[in-house]
Amino acid sequence: MTLLTRLLARKPVDTGNGDDGGDGVQLRRTLGPWGLTALGIGAVIGGGIFVITGQAAAEHAGPAVLLSFVIAAICCSFTALCYAEFATLIPMSGSSYSYAYATLGEFAAWFIGWNMVLEYGVSASAVAVSWTGYFKSLLEHMGLHLPAALTNAPIAFQDKHLVATGALFNLPAVAIVLALTWLCYVGIRESSGTNTAIVILKVSLIIIVIVAGWHYVDPHLWHPFIPPAQGPEKYGWGGIMRAATLVFFAYIGFEATSTAAQEAKNPQRDLPIGTIASLVICTVLYIGMAAVLTGLLPFNMLGTAEPVVTAVAAHPQLNWLRWLVEIGALLGLSSVVLVMIIAQPRIFMIMGRDGMLPPVFSKLHPRYRTPHINTLITGAGIALLAAVFPLDVLGDLVSMGTLLAFVAVCAGVLILRRTRPDLPRTFRVPWAGVTCTLGVLSCLMLLYWENWYNWTLMGLWTLLGFAIYFGYGYRHSLLRKATQASR
């Protein structure tokens, strides 16, 4: 067997790696369509609606940030349909990794799985850093203050260089990550119940902000809707497209429902519902919030760490909303971190069962039936990143890794339609040839607008992943060993 053949080896679609961790312990199936929808909303609504909306409007798109959200949503909608079809075919917790393994081969599956560490693990760190900003604001509102040395990263990104800030580490970010890691350790039912409660609260608060703020919107602030271009990525259509790559970060997580496939009661029916419903609900809320923010305050004044608080504070009549915004932001960001900590260990778990990672990643707790050791390792890694790195170093890498995973999913649906047309599909992507192709092209379009520095970081991340694959995964792959044994 040649090296190329081994790298392109595909796992049979109808031969999963089981629900258990190799010792007879299985994941607990407790999630229905509402629980899965809440899981998707919990992963999506957070840093995007409370932080990135204002920054994208101020620095790139102006009031036309609404179009940026629409463009990103269209890109995600194509992918959501593809995720829904895959979820009915391969109801495994590996999400894009499992889908790529069945369609594109082992090497591509590892590449996608490694990039999903960006989508879930690194993005949880980025959101935890954002959580600190609103936590500080809430404490200051109460007359309390934390030392700057314990609320900032020890390094910062300035003039394309990392420099020391003099801070020790980001204590609030570490604390929220570790607290939510413990919750994920004790069980999916407890984690899902907490997430659903948080989702209900934060969506209610967001609706209150949109409805109350709408009465004070000044339509004149929406003109010109597309500000004249002042550079390649500042206003005009170039700015709208660059803003779309930023707000795409706000949509990351809608497909997190697929990582809980083995904990869904009826994955073939419920996963498509949860994936698509969460994306639709979040898009409506994003557009509503973006319209209100750009109507309450000139868009060039929204580029703060807390744009929603900034917009509300500009209207004395809305001062009563500040408490709700700060609490809603903390809840929203907390639920994003929670869902990411749920998702990442389950992807590692499937990779461990395939032999791509050490067996410790696939072990399940005998009582809680969660990937407990894996969850602790993941939580510790997320906490370390959140303690040390600032948000701007983490954000763009997350979007790039996610877009590459989305490309693989859209292409994978077309490949399986040709190679395995006989497989039963309880959900089928409508007009698959067109939908999947547009999904691939729209993701590549957003990747095109990333700058060269982010591509450099992505290249270094990829090289690290390849080193781990050839150092461990390639030599321990169970599929490769099974193929060799059958020859």
Short mmCIF file of C-alpha atoms in Angstrom, two decimals:
data_model
loop_
_atom_site.label_atom_id
_atom_site.label_comp_id
_atom_site.label_asym_id
_atom_site.label_seq_id
_atom_site.Cartn_x
_atom_site.Cartn_y
_atom_site.Cartn_z
CA MET A 1 0.00 0.00 0.00
CA THR A 2 1.52 3.31 -1.07
CA LEU A 3 1.70 6.36 1.16
CA LEU A 4 -0.85 8.20 -1.00
CA THR A 5 -3.31 5.30 -0.78
CA ARG A 6 -3.02 5.28 3.00
CA LEU A 7 -3.55 9.03 3.23
CA LEU A 8 -6.67 8.79 1.06
CA ALA A 9 -8.15 5.77 2.87
CA ARG A 10 -11.81 6.40 3.72
CA LYS A 11 -13.84 5.02 6.56
CA PRO A 12 -17.01 3.17 5.42
CA VAL A 13 -20.08 5.33 6.03
CA ASP A 14 -22.08 2.47 7.52
CA THR A 15 -19.28 1.31 9.85
CA GLY A 16 -19.16 3.70 12.79
CA ASN A 17 -16.83 3.42 15.72
CA GLY A 18 -19.57 2.80 18.22
CA ASP A 19 -21.13 4.74 21.02
CA ASP A 20 -18.93 3.41 23.75
CA GLY A 21 -15.47 4.30 24.89
CA GLY A 22 -14.09 0.80 24.49
CA ASP A 23 -15.13 -0.31 28.01
CA GLY A 24 -18.87 -0.72 27.49
CA VAL A 25 -19.76 2.77 28.79
CA GLN A 26 -21.99 4.71 26.40
CA LEU A 27 -22.88 8.36 26.03
CA ARG A 28 -26.30 9.19 27.47
CA ARG A 29 -28.98 10.03 24.85
CA THR A 30 -30.98 12.87 26.41
CA LEU A 31 -31.23 15.64 23.75
CA GLY A 32 -34.34 16.32 21.69
CA PRO A 33 -34.90 18.94 18.95
CA TRP A 34 -35.37 21.79 21.43
CA GLY A 35 -32.28 20.85 23.38
CA LEU A 36 -30.24 20.68 20.16
CA THR A 37 -31.62 24.01 18.92
CA ALA A 38 -30.70 25.58 22.27
CA LEU A 39 -27.23 24.03 21.93
CA GLY A 40 -26.80 25.74 18.54
CA ILE A 41 -28.11 29.11 19.76
CA GLY A 42 -25.97 28.83 22.87
CA ALA A 43 -22.87 28.36 20.72
CA VAL A 44 -23.68 31.20 18.32
CA ILE A 45 -25.08 34.16 20.26
CA GLY A 46 -22.26 35.68 22.24
CA GLY A 47 -19.20 37.59 21.11
CA GLY A 48 -20.72 38.38 17.73
CA ILE A 49 -23.81 40.22 18.89
CA PHE A 50 -22.17 41.90 21.88
CA VAL A 51 -18.71 42.78 20.52
CA ILE A 52 -18.05 42.20 16.80
CA THR A 53 -21.20 43.92 15.47
CA GLY A 54 -20.02 47.35 16.60
CA GLN A 55 -16.41 46.83 15.54
CA ALA A 56 -17.39 45.62 12.06
CA ALA A 57 -19.67 48.63 11.58
CA ALA A 58 -17.16 51.19 12.85
CA GLU A 59 -14.08 49.91 11.06
CA HIS A 60 -15.38 48.39 7.84
CA ALA A 61 -19.04 48.50 6.77
CA GLY A 62 -20.97 51.29 8.52
CA PRO A 63 -24.74 50.72 8.55
CA ALA A 64 -24.22 48.21 5.73
CA VAL A 65 -22.98 45.77 8.39
CA LEU A 66 -26.53 44.43 7.98
CA LEU A 67 -25.51 43.26 4.50
CA SER A 68 -22.37 41.70 5.98
CA PHE A 69 -24.53 39.64 8.32
CA VAL A 70 -26.75 38.60 5.41
CA ILE A 71 -23.74 37.54 3.31
CA ALA A 72 -22.28 35.51 6.18
CA ALA A 73 -25.70 33.99 6.88
CA ILE A 74 -26.11 32.93 3.22
CA CYS A 75 -22.70 31.24 3.36
CA CYS A 76 -23.70 29.46 6.57
CA SER A 77 -27.13 28.47 5.23
CA PHE A 78 -25.60 26.44 2.39
CA THR A 79 -23.36 24.72 4.91
CA ALA A 80 -26.22 24.17 7.38
CA LEU A 81 -28.15 22.19 4.77
CA CYS A 82 -25.06 20.06 4.10
CA TYR A 83 -24.53 19.45 7.81
CA ALA A 84 -28.17 18.41 8.10
CA GLU A 85 -27.82 15.76 5.37
CA PHE A 86 -24.57 14.44 6.82
CA ALA A 87 -26.11 14.26 10.28
CA THR A 88 -28.75 11.83 8.99
CA LEU A 89 -26.08 9.70 7.30
CA ILE A 90 -23.32 9.72 9.92
CA PRO A 91 -24.88 10.44 13.34
CA MET A 92 -21.50 10.47 15.07
CA SER A 93 -20.07 13.10 17.42
CA GLY A 94 -17.07 13.86 15.20
CA SER A 95 -18.97 16.41 13.08
CA SER A 96 -16.89 17.66 10.11
CA TYR A 97 -14.04 15.31 11.01
CA SER A 98 -16.26 12.22 10.70
CA TYR A 99 -17.83 13.52 7.49
CA ALA A 100 -14.42 14.18 5.90
CA TYR A 101 -13.14 10.73 6.95
CA ALA A 102 -16.01 9.09 5.07
CA THR A 103 -15.65 11.16 1.91
CA LEU A 104 -12.20 12.76 1.52
CA GLY A 105 -9.95 10.28 3.32
CA GLU A 106 -7.86 10.08 6.47
CA PHE A 107 -5.38 12.87 5.78
CA ALA A 108 -8.12 15.37 4.92
CA ALA A 109 -10.07 14.22 7.99
CA TRP A 110 -7.10 14.96 10.23
CA PHE A 111 -6.64 18.37 8.59
CA ILE A 112 -10.31 19.21 9.21
CA GLY A 113 -10.26 17.81 12.74
CA TRP A 114 -7.15 19.86 13.55
CA ASN A 115 -8.81 23.01 12.23
CA MET A 116 -11.87 22.26 14.35
CA VAL A 117 -9.63 22.82 17.36
CA LEU A 118 -9.61 26.42 16.14
CA GLU A 119 -13.39 26.43 15.70
CA TYR A 120 -14.19 25.13 19.16
CA GLY A 121 -11.18 25.14 21.47
CA VAL A 122 -9.49 28.38 20.42
CA SER A 123 -12.81 30.18 19.87
CA ALA A 124 -13.83 29.32 23.45
CA SER A 125 -10.65 31.07 24.60
CA ALA A 126 -11.45 34.11 22.45
CA VAL A 127 -14.99 34.33 23.83
CA ALA A 128 -13.73 33.94 27.41
CA VAL A 129 -11.46 36.94 26.82
CA SER A 130 -14.52 38.93 25.66
CA TRP A 131 -16.37 37.77 28.79
CA THR A 132 -13.78 39.53 30.94
CA GLY A 133 -14.58 42.91 29.35
CA TYR A 134 -18.28 42.78 30.23
CA PHE A 135 -17.50 41.33 33.68
CA LYS A 136 -15.24 44.29 34.40
CA SER A 137 -17.95 46.68 33.17
CA LEU A 138 -20.54 45.10 35.47
CA LEU A 139 -18.20 45.31 38.48
CA GLU A 140 -17.39 48.95 37.71
CA HIS A 141 -21.12 49.64 37.47
CA MET A 142 -21.33 48.28 41.03
CA GLY A 143 -18.35 50.37 42.18
CA LEU A 144 -15.93 47.45 42.27
CA HIS A 145 -12.60 47.18 40.47
CA LEU A 146 -10.17 44.38 39.68
CA PRO A 147 -6.43 45.05 39.22
CA ALA A 148 -5.46 45.52 35.57
CA ALA A 149 -2.69 42.96 36.04
CA LEU A 150 -5.36 40.26 36.62
CA THR A 151 -7.78 41.23 33.84
CA ASN A 152 -5.47 41.50 30.83
CA ALA A 153 -3.26 39.18 28.82
CA PRO A 154 0.48 39.40 29.50
CA ILE A 155 1.07 39.88 25.77
CA ALA A 156 -0.59 42.09 23.15
CA PHE A 157 -0.55 42.35 19.38
CA GLN A 158 0.78 45.74 18.23
CA ASP A 159 2.10 46.69 14.80
CA LYS A 160 2.12 43.00 13.79
CA HIS A 161 4.32 42.10 16.77
CA LEU A 162 3.65 40.48 20.12
CA VAL A 163 4.72 42.74 23.00
CA ALA A 164 4.65 42.35 26.79
CA THR A 165 1.92 44.29 28.62
CA GLY A 166 3.14 43.89 32.19
CA ALA A 167 -0.06 42.07 33.20
CA LEU A 168 0.05 38.68 34.94
CA PHE A 169 -2.87 36.83 33.33
CA ASN A 170 -6.58 37.13 32.59
CA LEU A 171 -8.05 35.78 35.83
CA PRO A 172 -11.81 36.18 35.07
CA ALA A 173 -11.42 34.35 31.74
CA VAL A 174 -9.64 31.46 33.43
CA ALA A 175 -12.26 31.30 36.20
CA ILE A 176 -15.25 31.09 33.84
CA VAL A 177 -13.57 28.43 31.68
CA LEU A 178 -12.70 26.23 34.66
CA ALA A 179 -16.18 26.59 36.18
CA LEU A 180 -17.86 25.56 32.92
CA THR A 181 -15.35 22.72 32.43
CA TRP A 182 -16.50 21.24 35.74
CA LEU A 183 -20.12 21.48 34.58
CA CYS A 184 -19.27 19.63 31.35
CA TYR A 185 -17.38 17.01 33.37
CA VAL A 186 -20.45 15.97 35.39
CA GLY A 187 -22.77 15.32 32.44
CA ILE A 188 -24.47 16.38 29.21
CA ARG A 189 -27.90 16.54 30.89
CA GLU A 190 -26.67 19.05 33.47
CA SER A 191 -24.71 21.00 30.85
CA SER A 192 -27.60 21.03 28.36
CA GLY A 193 -30.12 22.07 31.02
CA THR A 194 -27.93 24.95 32.13
CA ASN A 195 -27.35 25.99 28.52
CA THR A 196 -31.09 25.93 27.70
CA ALA A 197 -31.87 28.14 30.71
CA ILE A 198 -29.12 30.60 29.72
CA VAL A 199 -30.34 30.65 26.09
CA ILE A 200 -33.90 31.49 27.13
CA LEU A 201 -32.68 34.32 29.35
CA LYS A 202 -30.22 35.86 26.90
CA VAL A 203 -32.59 35.70 23.91
CA SER A 204 -35.28 37.38 26.03
CA LEU A 205 -32.84 40.12 27.04
CA ILE A 206 -31.72 40.65 23.44
CA ILE A 207 -35.34 41.01 22.29
CA ILE A 208 -35.95 43.57 25.07
CA VAL A 209 -32.92 45.58 23.93
CA ILE A 210 -34.05 45.50 20.28
CA VAL A 211 -37.66 46.48 21.06
CA ALA A 212 -36.76 49.20 23.59
CA GLY A 213 -33.93 50.60 21.47
CA TRP A 214 -36.05 50.71 18.30
CA HIS A 215 -38.12 53.59 19.75
CA TYR A 216 -35.00 55.78 19.83
CA VAL A 217 -33.54 54.85 16.44
CA ASP A 218 -32.70 57.81 14.19
CA PRO A 219 -33.15 56.68 10.55
CA HIS A 220 -30.87 59.51 9.40
CA LEU A 221 -27.93 57.61 10.91
CA TRP A 222 -28.47 54.91 8.28
CA HIS A 223 -27.58 57.35 5.48
CA PRO A 224 -25.48 56.80 3.54
CA PHE A 225 -26.22 53.12 4.05
CA ILE A 226 -22.95 52.16 2.31
CA PRO A 227 -20.35 54.81 3.24
CA PRO A 228 -17.93 55.86 0.47
CA ALA A 229 -14.83 53.69 0.32
CA GLN A 230 -11.79 55.07 2.16
CA GLY A 231 -9.45 52.17 1.39
CA PRO A 232 -9.45 48.52 0.27
CA GLU A 233 -11.24 47.26 3.41
CA LYS A 234 -12.71 50.46 4.85
CA TYR A 235 -16.31 51.10 3.81
CA GLY A 236 -17.70 50.60 0.33
CA TRP A 237 -18.22 47.03 -0.92
CA GLY A 238 -14.68 46.08 0.03
CA GLY A 239 -15.48 47.03 3.61
CA ILE A 240 -18.74 45.10 3.52
CA MET A 241 -16.91 41.94 2.44
CA ARG A 242 -14.18 42.39 5.05
CA ALA A 243 -16.89 42.92 7.69
CA ALA A 244 -18.55 39.71 6.49
CA THR A 245 -15.37 37.78 7.35
CA LEU A 246 -15.46 39.35 10.83
CA VAL A 247 -19.13 38.74 11.55
CA PHE A 248 -18.74 35.19 10.24
CA PHE A 249 -17.08 34.60 13.62
CA ALA A 250 -20.47 35.47 15.12
CA TYR A 251 -22.09 32.48 13.36
CA ILE A 252 -19.50 29.93 14.41
CA GLY A 253 -21.14 27.19 16.43
CA PHE A 254 -24.52 26.65 14.74
CA GLU A 255 -23.25 23.23 13.63
CA ALA A 256 -22.19 22.35 17.20
CA THR A 257 -25.41 20.33 17.30
CA SER A 258 -23.71 17.70 15.15
CA THR A 259 -21.05 17.10 17.82
CA ALA A 260 -23.82 15.87 20.16
CA ALA A 261 -25.16 13.32 17.66
CA GLN A 262 -24.53 10.38 19.97
CA GLU A 263 -26.40 12.12 22.78
CA ALA A 264 -29.48 12.92 20.66
CA LYS A 265 -32.60 10.83 21.16
CA ASN A 266 -33.39 10.71 17.43
CA PRO A 267 -30.38 12.17 15.57
CA GLN A 268 -31.74 11.55 12.04
CA ARG A 269 -34.81 13.68 12.77
CA ASP A 270 -33.61 16.12 15.42
CA LEU A 271 -30.15 17.16 14.15
CA PRO A 272 -31.41 18.84 10.94
CA ILE A 273 -34.09 20.64 12.96
CA GLY A 274 -31.61 21.86 15.57
CA THR A 275 -28.98 22.96 13.04
CA ILE A 276 -31.24 24.93 10.70
CA ALA A 277 -33.53 26.38 13.40
CA SER A 278 -30.60 27.74 15.43
CA LEU A 279 -29.10 29.43 12.35
CA VAL A 280 -32.42 31.11 11.37
CA ILE A 281 -33.14 32.37 14.89
CA CYS A 282 -29.64 33.77 15.35
CA THR A 283 -29.65 35.53 11.96
CA VAL A 284 -32.89 37.37 12.79
CA LEU A 285 -31.52 38.48 16.17
CA TYR A 286 -28.20 39.61 14.66
CA ILE A 287 -29.81 41.74 11.98
CA GLY A 288 -32.21 43.27 14.51
CA MET A 289 -29.40 44.19 16.90
CA ALA A 290 -27.19 45.58 14.12
CA ALA A 291 -30.03 47.80 12.87
CA VAL A 292 -30.69 49.16 16.36
CA LEU A 293 -27.02 49.84 17.18
CA THR A 294 -26.34 51.73 13.95
CA GLY A 295 -29.59 53.66 14.45
CA LEU A 296 -28.84 54.69 18.04
CA LEU A 297 -25.33 56.04 17.48
CA PRO A 298 -23.16 57.11 14.51
CA PHE A 299 -21.47 53.94 13.28
CA ASN A 300 -17.95 55.34 13.69
CA MET A 301 -18.53 55.57 17.46
CA LEU A 302 -19.34 51.86 17.88
CA GLY A 303 -15.77 50.56 17.72
CA THR A 304 -15.49 49.90 21.46
CA ALA A 305 -15.05 46.72 23.48
CA GLU A 306 -18.70 47.08 24.57
CA PRO A 307 -20.61 48.58 21.61
CA VAL A 308 -24.06 47.70 22.95
CA VAL A 309 -23.35 49.45 26.26
CA THR A 310 -21.86 52.39 24.33
CA ALA A 311 -24.99 52.77 22.18
CA VAL A 312 -27.38 52.45 25.11
CA ALA A 313 -25.40 54.89 27.28
CA ALA A 314 -25.74 57.57 24.57
CA HIS A 315 -29.47 57.79 25.37
CA PRO A 316 -30.27 58.68 29.02
CA GLN A 317 -33.74 57.22 28.56
CA LEU A 318 -32.15 53.80 28.04
CA ASN A 319 -29.82 53.80 31.05
CA TRP A 320 -32.02 51.17 32.69
CA LEU A 321 -31.00 48.84 29.85
CA ARG A 322 -27.31 48.88 30.77
CA TRP A 323 -27.76 46.31 33.53
CA LEU A 324 -29.68 44.05 31.17
CA VAL A 325 -27.05 44.40 28.45
CA GLU A 326 -24.20 43.55 30.79
CA ILE A 327 -26.01 40.58 32.31
CA GLY A 328 -27.18 39.43 28.88
CA ALA A 329 -23.64 39.65 27.51
CA LEU A 330 -22.23 37.63 30.41
CA LEU A 331 -24.92 34.97 29.95
CA GLY A 332 -24.48 34.93 26.20
CA LEU A 333 -20.71 34.64 26.30
CA SER A 334 -20.89 32.02 29.07
CA SER A 335 -23.19 29.78 27.04
CA VAL A 336 -20.85 30.01 24.02
CA VAL A 337 -17.90 28.87 26.11
CA LEU A 338 -20.05 26.11 27.63
CA VAL A 339 -21.12 24.70 24.27
CA MET A 340 -17.58 24.87 22.88
CA ILE A 341 -16.30 22.92 25.89
CA ILE A 342 -19.05 20.35 25.25
CA ALA A 343 -18.17 20.09 21.54
CA GLN A 344 -14.37 19.96 21.47
CA PRO A 345 -13.86 16.90 23.72
CA ARG A 346 -16.40 14.92 21.69
CA ILE A 347 -14.45 15.55 18.51
CA PHE A 348 -11.25 14.50 20.26
CA MET A 349 -13.13 11.43 21.53
CA ILE A 350 -13.97 10.25 18.01
CA MET A 351 -10.43 10.96 16.83
CA GLY A 352 -9.14 8.92 19.77
CA ARG A 353 -11.39 5.99 18.84
CA ASP A 354 -9.98 6.12 15.33
CA GLY A 355 -6.44 5.87 16.73
CA MET A 356 -5.58 9.38 15.59
CA LEU A 357 -5.08 10.52 19.20
CA PRO A 358 -3.98 8.55 22.31
CA PRO A 359 -6.64 6.25 23.88
CA VAL A 360 -7.04 8.53 26.91
CA PHE A 361 -9.08 10.90 24.72
CA SER A 362 -11.76 8.26 24.11
CA LYS A 363 -12.36 7.12 27.70
CA LEU A 364 -15.78 7.77 29.27
CA HIS A 365 -16.57 8.31 32.95
CA PRO A 366 -18.37 5.21 34.33
CA ARG A 367 -20.90 7.30 36.27
CA TYR A 368 -21.31 10.57 34.33
CA ARG A 369 -20.79 8.95 30.91
CA THR A 370 -18.83 11.94 29.62
CA PRO A 371 -15.34 12.03 28.07
CA HIS A 372 -14.08 13.21 31.45
CA ILE A 373 -10.28 13.14 31.10
CA ASN A 374 -10.61 14.60 27.62
CA THR A 375 -12.84 17.38 29.00
CA LEU A 376 -10.29 18.26 31.69
CA ILE A 377 -7.47 18.38 29.13
CA THR A 378 -9.55 20.55 26.80
CA GLY A 379 -10.66 22.89 29.60
CA ALA A 380 -7.09 23.34 30.81
CA GLY A 381 -5.89 24.17 27.30
CA ILE A 382 -8.71 26.68 26.73
CA ALA A 383 -8.03 28.32 30.10
CA LEU A 384 -4.32 28.63 29.30
CA LEU A 385 -4.96 30.33 25.97
CA ALA A 386 -7.54 32.67 27.53
CA ALA A 387 -5.09 33.57 30.30
CA VAL A 388 -2.22 34.50 27.99
CA PHE A 389 -3.49 35.66 24.58
CA PRO A 390 -5.60 38.71 23.63
CA LEU A 391 -8.74 38.46 21.51
CA ASP A 392 -7.32 39.87 18.26
CA VAL A 393 -4.66 37.14 18.06
CA LEU A 394 -7.28 34.38 18.30
CA GLY A 395 -10.32 35.63 16.35
CA ASP A 396 -9.28 35.46 12.69
CA LEU A 397 -7.64 32.05 13.06
CA VAL A 398 -10.94 30.69 14.38
CA SER A 399 -12.86 31.93 11.32
CA MET A 400 -10.30 30.52 8.89
CA GLY A 401 -10.29 27.07 10.48
CA THR A 402 -14.09 26.98 10.45
CA LEU A 403 -14.36 28.06 6.81
CA LEU A 404 -12.01 25.25 5.75
CA ALA A 405 -14.15 22.74 7.66
CA PHE A 406 -17.27 24.11 5.94
CA VAL A 407 -15.66 23.66 2.52
CA ALA A 408 -15.01 20.00 3.31
CA VAL A 409 -18.60 19.40 4.43
CA CYS A 410 -20.15 20.98 1.32
CA ALA A 411 -17.81 19.05 -0.98
CA GLY A 412 -18.38 15.85 0.98
CA VAL A 413 -22.13 15.85 0.36
CA LEU A 414 -21.56 15.94 -3.40
CA ILE A 415 -18.96 13.17 -3.19
CA LEU A 416 -21.30 10.86 -1.25
CA ARG A 417 -24.17 11.58 -3.64
CA ARG A 418 -21.99 10.10 -6.40
CA THR A 419 -20.18 7.34 -4.51
CA ARG A 420 -23.05 6.14 -2.29
CA PRO A 421 -26.37 7.14 -3.86
CA ASP A 422 -27.94 4.04 -2.24
CA LEU A 423 -27.63 5.31 1.34
CA PRO A 424 -30.95 6.19 3.03
CA ARG A 425 -31.21 9.94 3.59
CA THR A 426 -33.98 11.20 5.86
CA PHE A 427 -32.93 14.72 4.89
CA ARG A 428 -31.60 15.68 1.47
CA VAL A 429 -29.97 18.96 0.47
CA PRO A 430 -32.29 20.57 -2.10
CA TRP A 431 -30.66 21.08 -5.53
CA ALA A 432 -27.47 19.58 -4.13
CA GLY A 433 -25.28 20.38 -7.16
CA VAL A 434 -26.07 24.08 -6.92
CA THR A 435 -26.35 24.36 -3.13
CA CYS A 436 -23.09 22.54 -2.33
CA THR A 437 -21.16 24.36 -5.05
CA LEU A 438 -22.39 27.73 -3.78
CA GLY A 439 -21.47 26.66 -0.26
CA VAL A 440 -17.88 25.91 -1.31
CA LEU A 441 -17.56 29.11 -3.36
CA SER A 442 -19.02 31.36 -0.64
CA CYS A 443 -16.61 29.96 1.96
CA LEU A 444 -13.66 30.42 -0.40
CA MET A 445 -14.83 33.98 -1.09
CA LEU A 446 -14.70 34.83 2.62
CA LEU A 447 -11.28 33.19 2.92
CA TYR A 448 -10.06 35.39 0.04
CA TRP A 449 -10.67 38.50 2.14
CA GLU A 450 -8.40 37.33 4.97
CA ASN A 451 -5.06 39.17 5.07
CA TRP A 452 -1.63 37.67 4.49
CA TYR A 453 -0.64 37.73 8.17
CA ASN A 454 -3.58 35.50 9.10
CA TRP A 455 -2.62 33.11 6.29
CA THR A 456 0.89 32.95 7.73
CA LEU A 457 -0.44 32.03 11.18
CA MET A 458 -2.74 29.47 9.56
CA GLY A 459 0.22 27.92 7.76
CA LEU A 460 2.15 27.56 11.02
CA TRP A 461 -0.89 26.01 12.72
CA THR A 462 -1.26 23.54 9.85
CA LEU A 463 2.41 22.52 10.01
CA LEU A 464 2.03 21.81 13.74
CA GLY A 465 -0.98 19.65 12.98
CA PHE A 466 0.85 17.69 10.29
CA ALA A 467 3.72 17.06 12.71
CA ILE A 468 1.30 15.52 15.22
CA TYR A 469 -0.42 13.44 12.53
CA PHE A 470 2.75 11.93 11.10
CA GLY A 471 4.28 11.61 14.56
CA TYR A 472 1.32 9.74 16.07
CA GLY A 473 -1.94 9.54 14.12
CA TYR A 474 -0.57 7.98 10.93
CA ARG A 475 1.25 5.22 12.84
CA HIS A 476 -1.70 4.38 15.13
CA SER A 477 -4.63 4.75 12.71
CA LEU A 478 -7.07 1.87 13.31
CA LEU A 479 -8.34 2.08 9.73
CA ARG A 480 -4.82 1.67 8.37
CA LYS A 481 -4.14 -1.26 10.70
CA ALA A 482 -7.42 -2.94 9.71
CA THR A 483 -6.62 -2.47 6.01
CA GLN A 484 -3.15 -3.99 6.45
CA ALA A 485 -4.56 -6.95 8.39
CA SER A 486 -7.08 -7.72 5.63
CA ARG A 487 -4.43 -7.81 2.91
#
